[in-house]
PDB file of C-alpha atoms and ligand atoms in Angstrom:
ATOM      1  CA  MET A1021      -1.969  14.897  13.096  1.00 87.00           C
ATOM      2  CA  LYS A1022       1.767  14.988  12.296  1.00 97.00           C
ATOM      3  CA  ALA A1023       3.146  17.984  10.436  1.00 98.00           C
ATOM      4  CA  ALA A1024       6.622  18.769   9.109  1.00 98.00           C
ATOM      5  CA  ILE A1025       8.504  21.625   7.487  1.00 98.00           C
ATOM      6  CA  TYR A1026      10.874  21.185   4.574  1.00 98.00           C
ATOM      7  CA  PRO A1027      13.006  24.345   4.584  1.00 98.00           C
ATOM      8  CA  GLY A1028      15.439  25.297   1.862  1.00 97.00           C
ATOM      9  CA  SER A1029      16.659  27.803  -0.683  1.00 97.00           C
ATOM     10  CA  PHE A1030      15.033  26.016  -3.647  1.00 98.00           C
ATOM     11  CA  ASP A1031      16.891  28.299  -6.074  1.00 97.00           C
ATOM     12  CA  PRO A1032      15.462  26.651  -8.150  1.00 97.00           C
ATOM     13  CA  VAL A1033      13.490  23.565  -7.114  1.00 98.00           C
ATOM     14  CA  THR A1034      14.923  20.406  -8.730  1.00 98.00           C
ATOM     15  CA  TYR A1035      13.648  16.864  -9.223  1.00 97.00           C
ATOM     16  CA  GLY A1036      15.770  15.982  -6.172  1.00 96.00           C
ATOM     17  CA  HIS A1037      13.759  18.362  -3.983  1.00 97.00           C
ATOM     18  CA  LEU A1038      10.500  17.175  -5.560  1.00 98.00           C
ATOM     19  CA  ASP A1039      11.395  13.571  -4.773  1.00 97.00           C
ATOM     20  CA  ILE A1040      11.925  14.478  -1.098  1.00 97.00           C
ATOM     21  CA  ILE A1041       8.693  16.533  -1.043  1.00 98.00           C
ATOM     22  CA  ARG A1042       6.607  13.695  -2.475  1.00 98.00           C
ATOM     23  CA  ARG A1043       8.057  11.101  -0.104  1.00 98.00           C
ATOM     24  CA  ALA A1044       7.763  13.347   2.973  1.00 98.00           C
ATOM     25  CA  SER A1045       4.153  14.125   2.023  1.00 98.00           C
ATOM     26  CA  GLU A1046       3.441  10.376   2.156  1.00 98.00           C
ATOM     27  CA  ILE A1047       4.937  10.076   5.650  1.00 98.00           C
ATOM     28  CA  PHE A1048       3.456  13.218   7.250  1.00 98.00           C
ATOM     29  CA  ASP A1049      -0.168  14.384   7.292  1.00 98.00           C
ATOM     30  CA  GLU A1050       0.822  17.936   6.422  1.00 98.00           C
ATOM     31  CA  LEU A1051       4.020  19.203   4.844  1.00 98.00           C
ATOM     32  CA  THR A1052       4.982  22.871   4.626  1.00 98.00           C
ATOM     33  CA  VAL A1053       7.734  23.529   2.110  1.00 98.00           C
ATOM     34  CA  SER A1054       9.245  26.850   3.075  1.00 98.00           C
ATOM     35  CA  VAL A1055      11.600  29.021   1.039  1.00 98.00           C
ATOM     36  CA  LEU A1056      14.290  30.794   3.047  1.00 97.00           C
ATOM     37  CA  ASN A1057      14.394  34.518   2.387  1.00 94.00           C
ATOM     38  CA  ASN A1058      18.123  34.923   2.987  1.00 87.00           C
ATOM     39  CA  LYS A1059      19.110  38.567   2.667  1.00 83.00           C
ATOM     40  CA  THR A1060      22.836  37.720   2.714  1.00 83.00           C
ATOM     41  CA  LYS A1061      22.631  35.648  -0.499  1.00 83.00           C
ATOM     42  CA  THR A1062      21.927  36.807  -4.037  1.00 91.00           C
ATOM     43  CA  PRO A1063      19.667  34.125  -5.457  1.00 95.00           C
ATOM     44  CA  LEU A1064      18.837  33.690  -9.139  1.00 96.00           C
ATOM     45  CA  PHE A1065      15.113  33.709  -8.349  1.00 97.00           C
ATOM     46  CA  SER A1066      13.188  35.970  -5.989  1.00 96.00           C
ATOM     47  CA  VAL A1067      11.354  34.377  -3.082  1.00 97.00           C
ATOM     48  CA  GLU A1068       8.080  35.044  -4.915  1.00 97.00           C
ATOM     49  CA  GLU A1069       9.333  33.254  -8.030  1.00 97.00           C
ATOM     50  CA  ARG A1070      10.564  30.288  -5.991  1.00 98.00           C
ATOM     51  CA  VAL A1071       7.254  30.041  -4.130  1.00 98.00           C
ATOM     52  CA  LYS A1072       5.353  30.167  -7.431  1.00 97.00           C
ATOM     53  CA  MET A1073       7.558  27.420  -8.920  1.00 98.00           C
ATOM     54  CA  LEU A1074       7.088  25.186  -5.895  1.00 98.00           C
ATOM     55  CA  LYS A1075       3.314  25.723  -5.919  1.00 98.00           C
ATOM     56  CA  GLU A1076       3.078  24.693  -9.541  1.00 98.00           C
ATOM     57  CA  ALA A1077       5.434  21.726  -9.128  1.00 98.00           C
ATOM     58  CA  THR A1078       3.496  20.359  -6.130  1.00 98.00           C
ATOM     59  CA  SER A1079      -0.046  21.155  -7.275  1.00 98.00           C
ATOM     60  CA  ASP A1080      -0.867  17.409  -7.355  1.00 97.00           C
ATOM     61  CA  LEU A1081       0.004  16.962  -3.648  1.00 98.00           C
ATOM     62  CA  PRO A1082      -3.011  18.080  -1.570  1.00 98.00           C
ATOM     63  CA  ASN A1083      -1.274  17.980   1.837  1.00 98.00           C
ATOM     64  CA  VAL A1084       1.654  20.166   0.723  1.00 98.00           C
ATOM     65  CA  THR A1085       1.635  23.914   1.410  1.00 98.00           C
ATOM     66  CA  ILE A1086       4.229  26.372   0.126  1.00 98.00           C
ATOM     67  CA  ASP A1087       5.401  29.245   2.305  1.00 98.00           C
ATOM     68  CA  SER A1088       8.489  31.407   2.918  1.00 98.00           C
ATOM     69  CA  PHE A1089      10.367  32.510   6.002  1.00 98.00           C
ATOM     70  CA  SER A1090      13.237  34.669   7.151  1.00 96.00           C
ATOM     71  CA  GLY A1091      15.270  34.454  10.334  1.00 96.00           C
ATOM     72  CA  LEU A1092      15.820  31.291  12.318  1.00 97.00           C
ATOM     73  CA  LEU A1093      14.116  28.051  11.382  1.00 98.00           C
ATOM     74  CA  ILE A1094      13.470  27.245  15.048  1.00 98.00           C
ATOM     75  CA  ASP A1095      11.476  30.495  15.479  1.00 98.00           C
ATOM     76  CA  TYR A1096       9.487  29.898  12.301  1.00 98.00           C
ATOM     77  CA  ALA A1097       8.749  26.291  13.317  1.00 98.00           C
ATOM     78  CA  ALA A1098       7.670  27.361  16.808  1.00 98.00           C
ATOM     79  CA  LYS A1099       5.283  29.958  15.335  1.00 98.00           C
ATOM     80  CA  LYS A1100       3.758  27.272  13.139  1.00 97.00           C
ATOM     81  CA  ASN A1101       3.689  24.805  16.021  1.00 97.00           C
ATOM     82  CA  ILE A1102       5.646  22.251  13.980  1.00 98.00           C
ATOM     83  CA  ASN A1103       8.435  20.191  15.531  1.00 97.00           C
ATOM     84  CA  VAL A1104       9.900  18.250  12.633  1.00 98.00           C
ATOM     85  CA  ALA A1105      12.166  19.572   9.892  1.00 98.00           C
ATOM     86  CA  ILE A1106      12.820  17.476   6.788  1.00 98.00           C
ATOM     87  CA  ARG A1107      16.134  17.494   4.968  1.00 98.00           C
ATOM     88  CA  GLY A1108      17.421  15.387   2.109  1.00 96.00           C
ATOM     89  CA  LEU A1109      20.811  13.691   2.239  1.00 96.00           C
ATOM     90  CA  ARG A1110      22.703  13.000  -0.969  1.00 91.00           C
ATOM     91  CA  ALA A1111      26.171  12.106   0.279  1.00 85.00           C
ATOM     92  CA  ILE A1112      28.476  12.081   3.278  1.00 85.00           C
ATOM     93  CA  THR A1113      29.427  15.706   2.570  1.00 84.00           C
ATOM     94  CA  ASP A1114      25.769  16.682   3.064  1.00 89.00           C
ATOM     95  CA  PHE A1115      25.696  14.679   6.262  1.00 92.00           C
ATOM     96  CA  GLU A1116      28.478  16.640   7.975  1.00 92.00           C
ATOM     97  CA  TYR A1117      26.812  19.979   7.226  1.00 92.00           C
ATOM     98  CA  GLU A1118      23.293  18.769   7.967  1.00 96.00           C
ATOM     99  CA  LEU A1119      24.251  17.055  11.212  1.00 96.00           C
ATOM    100  CA  GLN A1120      25.659  20.312  12.556  1.00 97.00           C
ATOM    101  CA  ILE A1121      22.539  22.285  11.580  1.00 97.00           C
ATOM    102  CA  ALA A1122      20.203  19.612  12.970  1.00 98.00           C
ATOM    103  CA  GLN A1123      22.064  19.523  16.277  1.00 98.00           C
ATOM    104  CA  THR A1124      22.124  23.319  16.484  1.00 98.00           C
ATOM    105  CA  ASN A1125      18.386  23.489  15.841  1.00 98.00           C
ATOM    106  CA  ARG A1126      17.660  20.830  18.443  1.00 98.00           C
ATOM    107  CA  LYS A1127      19.870  22.475  21.038  1.00 98.00           C
ATOM    108  CA  PHE A1128      18.590  26.033  20.529  1.00 98.00           C
ATOM    109  CA  SER A1129      14.946  24.958  20.388  1.00 98.00           C
ATOM    110  CA  ASP A1130      15.345  23.155  23.753  1.00 97.00           C
ATOM    111  CA  GLY A1131      14.762  19.849  21.996  1.00 97.00           C
ATOM    112  CA  LYS A1132      11.554  20.991  20.322  1.00 97.00           C
ATOM    113  CA  LEU A1133      12.745  20.884  16.702  1.00 98.00           C
ATOM    114  CA  ASP A1134      13.963  17.533  15.452  1.00 98.00           C
ATOM    115  CA  THR A1135      15.247  16.814  11.945  1.00 98.00           C
ATOM    116  CA  VAL A1136      14.179  13.825   9.902  1.00 98.00           C
ATOM    117  CA  PHE A1137      16.533  12.954   7.048  1.00 97.00           C
ATOM    118  CA  LEU A1138      15.404  11.286   3.863  1.00 97.00           C
ATOM    119  CA  THR A1139      18.070   9.851   1.601  1.00 95.00           C
ATOM    120  CA  THR A1140      17.783  11.208  -1.901  1.00 93.00           C
ATOM    121  CA  SER A1141      16.776   8.668  -4.535  1.00 93.00           C
ATOM    122  CA  LEU A1142      19.916   7.438  -6.315  1.00 93.00           C
ATOM    123  CA  GLU A1143      18.821   8.844  -9.667  1.00 93.00           C
ATOM    124  CA  TYR A1144      18.982  12.356  -8.175  1.00 93.00           C
ATOM    125  CA  ALA A1145      22.032  11.899  -5.935  1.00 91.00           C
ATOM    126  CA  TYR A1146      24.193  14.052  -8.247  1.00 92.00           C
ATOM    127  CA  LEU A1147      21.705  16.908  -8.490  1.00 95.00           C
ATOM    128  CA  SER A1148      21.980  20.351  -6.914  1.00 96.00           C
ATOM    129  CA  SER A1149      20.420  23.713  -7.718  1.00 96.00           C
ATOM    130  CA  SER A1150      23.914  25.141  -8.235  1.00 95.00           C
ATOM    131  CA  THR A1151      24.939  22.615 -10.882  1.00 96.00           C
ATOM    132  CA  VAL A1152      21.591  23.028 -12.656  1.00 97.00           C
ATOM    133  CA  LYS A1153      22.187  26.789 -12.815  1.00 96.00           C
ATOM    134  CA  GLU A1154      25.734  26.327 -14.072  1.00 96.00           C
ATOM    135  CA  ILE A1155      24.694  23.907 -16.823  1.00 96.00           C
ATOM    136  CA  ALA A1156      21.828  26.208 -17.871  1.00 96.00           C
ATOM    137  CA  SER A1157      24.110  29.254 -17.895  1.00 95.00           C
ATOM    138  CA  PHE A1158      26.139  27.512 -20.632  1.00 95.00           C
ATOM    139  CA  ASN A1159      22.946  26.544 -22.428  1.00 94.00           C
ATOM    140  CA  GLY A1160      23.300  22.858 -21.459  1.00 96.00           C
ATOM    141  CA  ASP A1161      20.453  20.357 -21.226  1.00 97.00           C
ATOM    142  CA  ILE A1162      18.732  20.407 -17.814  1.00 97.00           C
ATOM    143  CA  SER A1163      15.627  18.477 -18.832  1.00 97.00           C
ATOM    144  CA  GLU A1164      16.514  15.581 -16.506  1.00 96.00           C
ATOM    145  CA  CYS A1165      17.098  17.934 -13.570  1.00 97.00           C
ATOM    146  CA  VAL A1166      14.023  20.177 -13.337  1.00 98.00           C
ATOM    147  CA  PRO A1167      10.439  20.253 -14.639  1.00 97.00           C
ATOM    148  CA  ASP A1168      10.138  21.874 -18.100  1.00 97.00           C
ATOM    149  CA  PHE A1169       8.459  25.049 -16.845  1.00 97.00           C
ATOM    150  CA  VAL A1170      11.289  25.566 -14.312  1.00 97.00           C
ATOM    151  CA  GLY A1171      13.852  24.983 -17.069  1.00 97.00           C
ATOM    152  CA  ARG A1172      12.221  27.667 -19.221  1.00 96.00           C
ATOM    153  CA  MET A1173      12.347  30.113 -16.295  1.00 96.00           C
ATOM    154  CA  ILE A1174      16.064  29.395 -15.753  1.00 96.00           C
ATOM    155  CA  TYR A1175      17.010  29.835 -19.417  1.00 95.00           C
ATOM    156  CA  GLU A1176      15.002  33.068 -19.426  1.00 94.00           C
ATOM    157  CA  LYS A1177      17.215  34.402 -16.601  1.00 94.00           C
ATOM    158  CA  TYR A1178      20.389  33.658 -18.549  1.00 93.00           C
ATOM    159  CA  ARG A1179      19.179  35.089 -21.880  1.00 84.00           C
TER     160      ARG A1179
HETATM  161  O1  LIG B 722      18.603  24.637   0.592  1.00 85.30           O
HETATM  162  P1  LIG B 722      19.620  25.058   1.609  1.00 85.30           P
HETATM  163  O2  LIG B 722      20.224  26.397   1.249  1.00 85.30           O
HETATM  164  O3  LIG B 722      20.671  24.006   1.839  1.00 85.30           O
HETATM  165  O4  LIG B 722      18.825  25.255   3.001  1.00 85.30           O
HETATM  166  C1  LIG B 722      19.475  25.656   4.194  1.00 85.30           C
HETATM  167  C2  LIG B 722      18.453  26.011   5.294  1.00 85.30           C
HETATM  168  C3  LIG B 722      17.413  26.975   4.742  1.00 85.30           C
HETATM  169  C4  LIG B 722      17.752  24.775   5.759  1.00 85.30           C
HETATM  170  C5  LIG B 722      19.225  26.633   6.492  1.00 85.30           C
HETATM  171  O5  LIG B 722      20.163  27.544   5.999  1.00 85.30           O
HETATM  172  C6  LIG B 722      18.299  27.337   7.468  1.00 85.30           C
HETATM  173  O6  LIG B 722      17.463  26.733   8.101  1.00 85.30           O
HETATM  174  N1  LIG B 722      18.452  28.669   7.541  1.00 85.30           N
HETATM  175  C7  LIG B 722      17.660  29.512   8.408  1.00 85.30           C
HETATM  176  C8  LIG B 722      18.522  30.174   9.465  1.00 85.30           C
HETATM  177  C9  LIG B 722      18.741  29.222  10.639  1.00 85.30           C
HETATM  178  O7  LIG B 722      17.819  28.772  11.276  1.00 85.30           O
HETATM  179  N2  LIG B 722      20.012  28.910  10.906  1.00 85.30           N
HETATM  180  C10 LIG B 722      20.353  28.082  12.073  1.00 85.30           C
HETATM  181  C11 LIG B 722      21.050  26.826  11.698  1.00 85.30           C
HETATM  182  S1  LIG B 722      22.792  27.122  11.810  1.00 85.30           S
END
């Protein structure tokens, strides 16, 4: 059985993330989507809120589990006995950043943690959690970026 982890901030989850989750869940037998609890960042949503959002947004995918982690991804993956991380690539700028992280993870896990990249579907290539938050903060339309229930939660934060 082949398992993978899709780590990320997911602050909040977007249709871009959900596209990667669905496609990775079709490739791997089990997919754990894990929210990074990063104490050095001030996210819009708490880890609990992000986990709840992801659970609701992936409730139709039976082989997807939602979790959270803090610390190094390689330690979390080793604890879970998983040796593949999934990341989405939108553009060449993502690639430079992601390549460095993937190589670091492979090196410091003694080759145990590999990264599999999925290219984001073109319709979501422009999307990021940051731009969604910025548009919502000015009361713009984010209906094409996130599921409706996520949109309501974002607007609620900026009220
Ligand atoms: O959604 P993001 O913020 O682009 O996700 C980044 C993430 C969570 C994949 C990355 O920051 C990460 O794995 N952080 C955990 C700490 C770690 O393992 N760092 C080592 C790589 S330099």
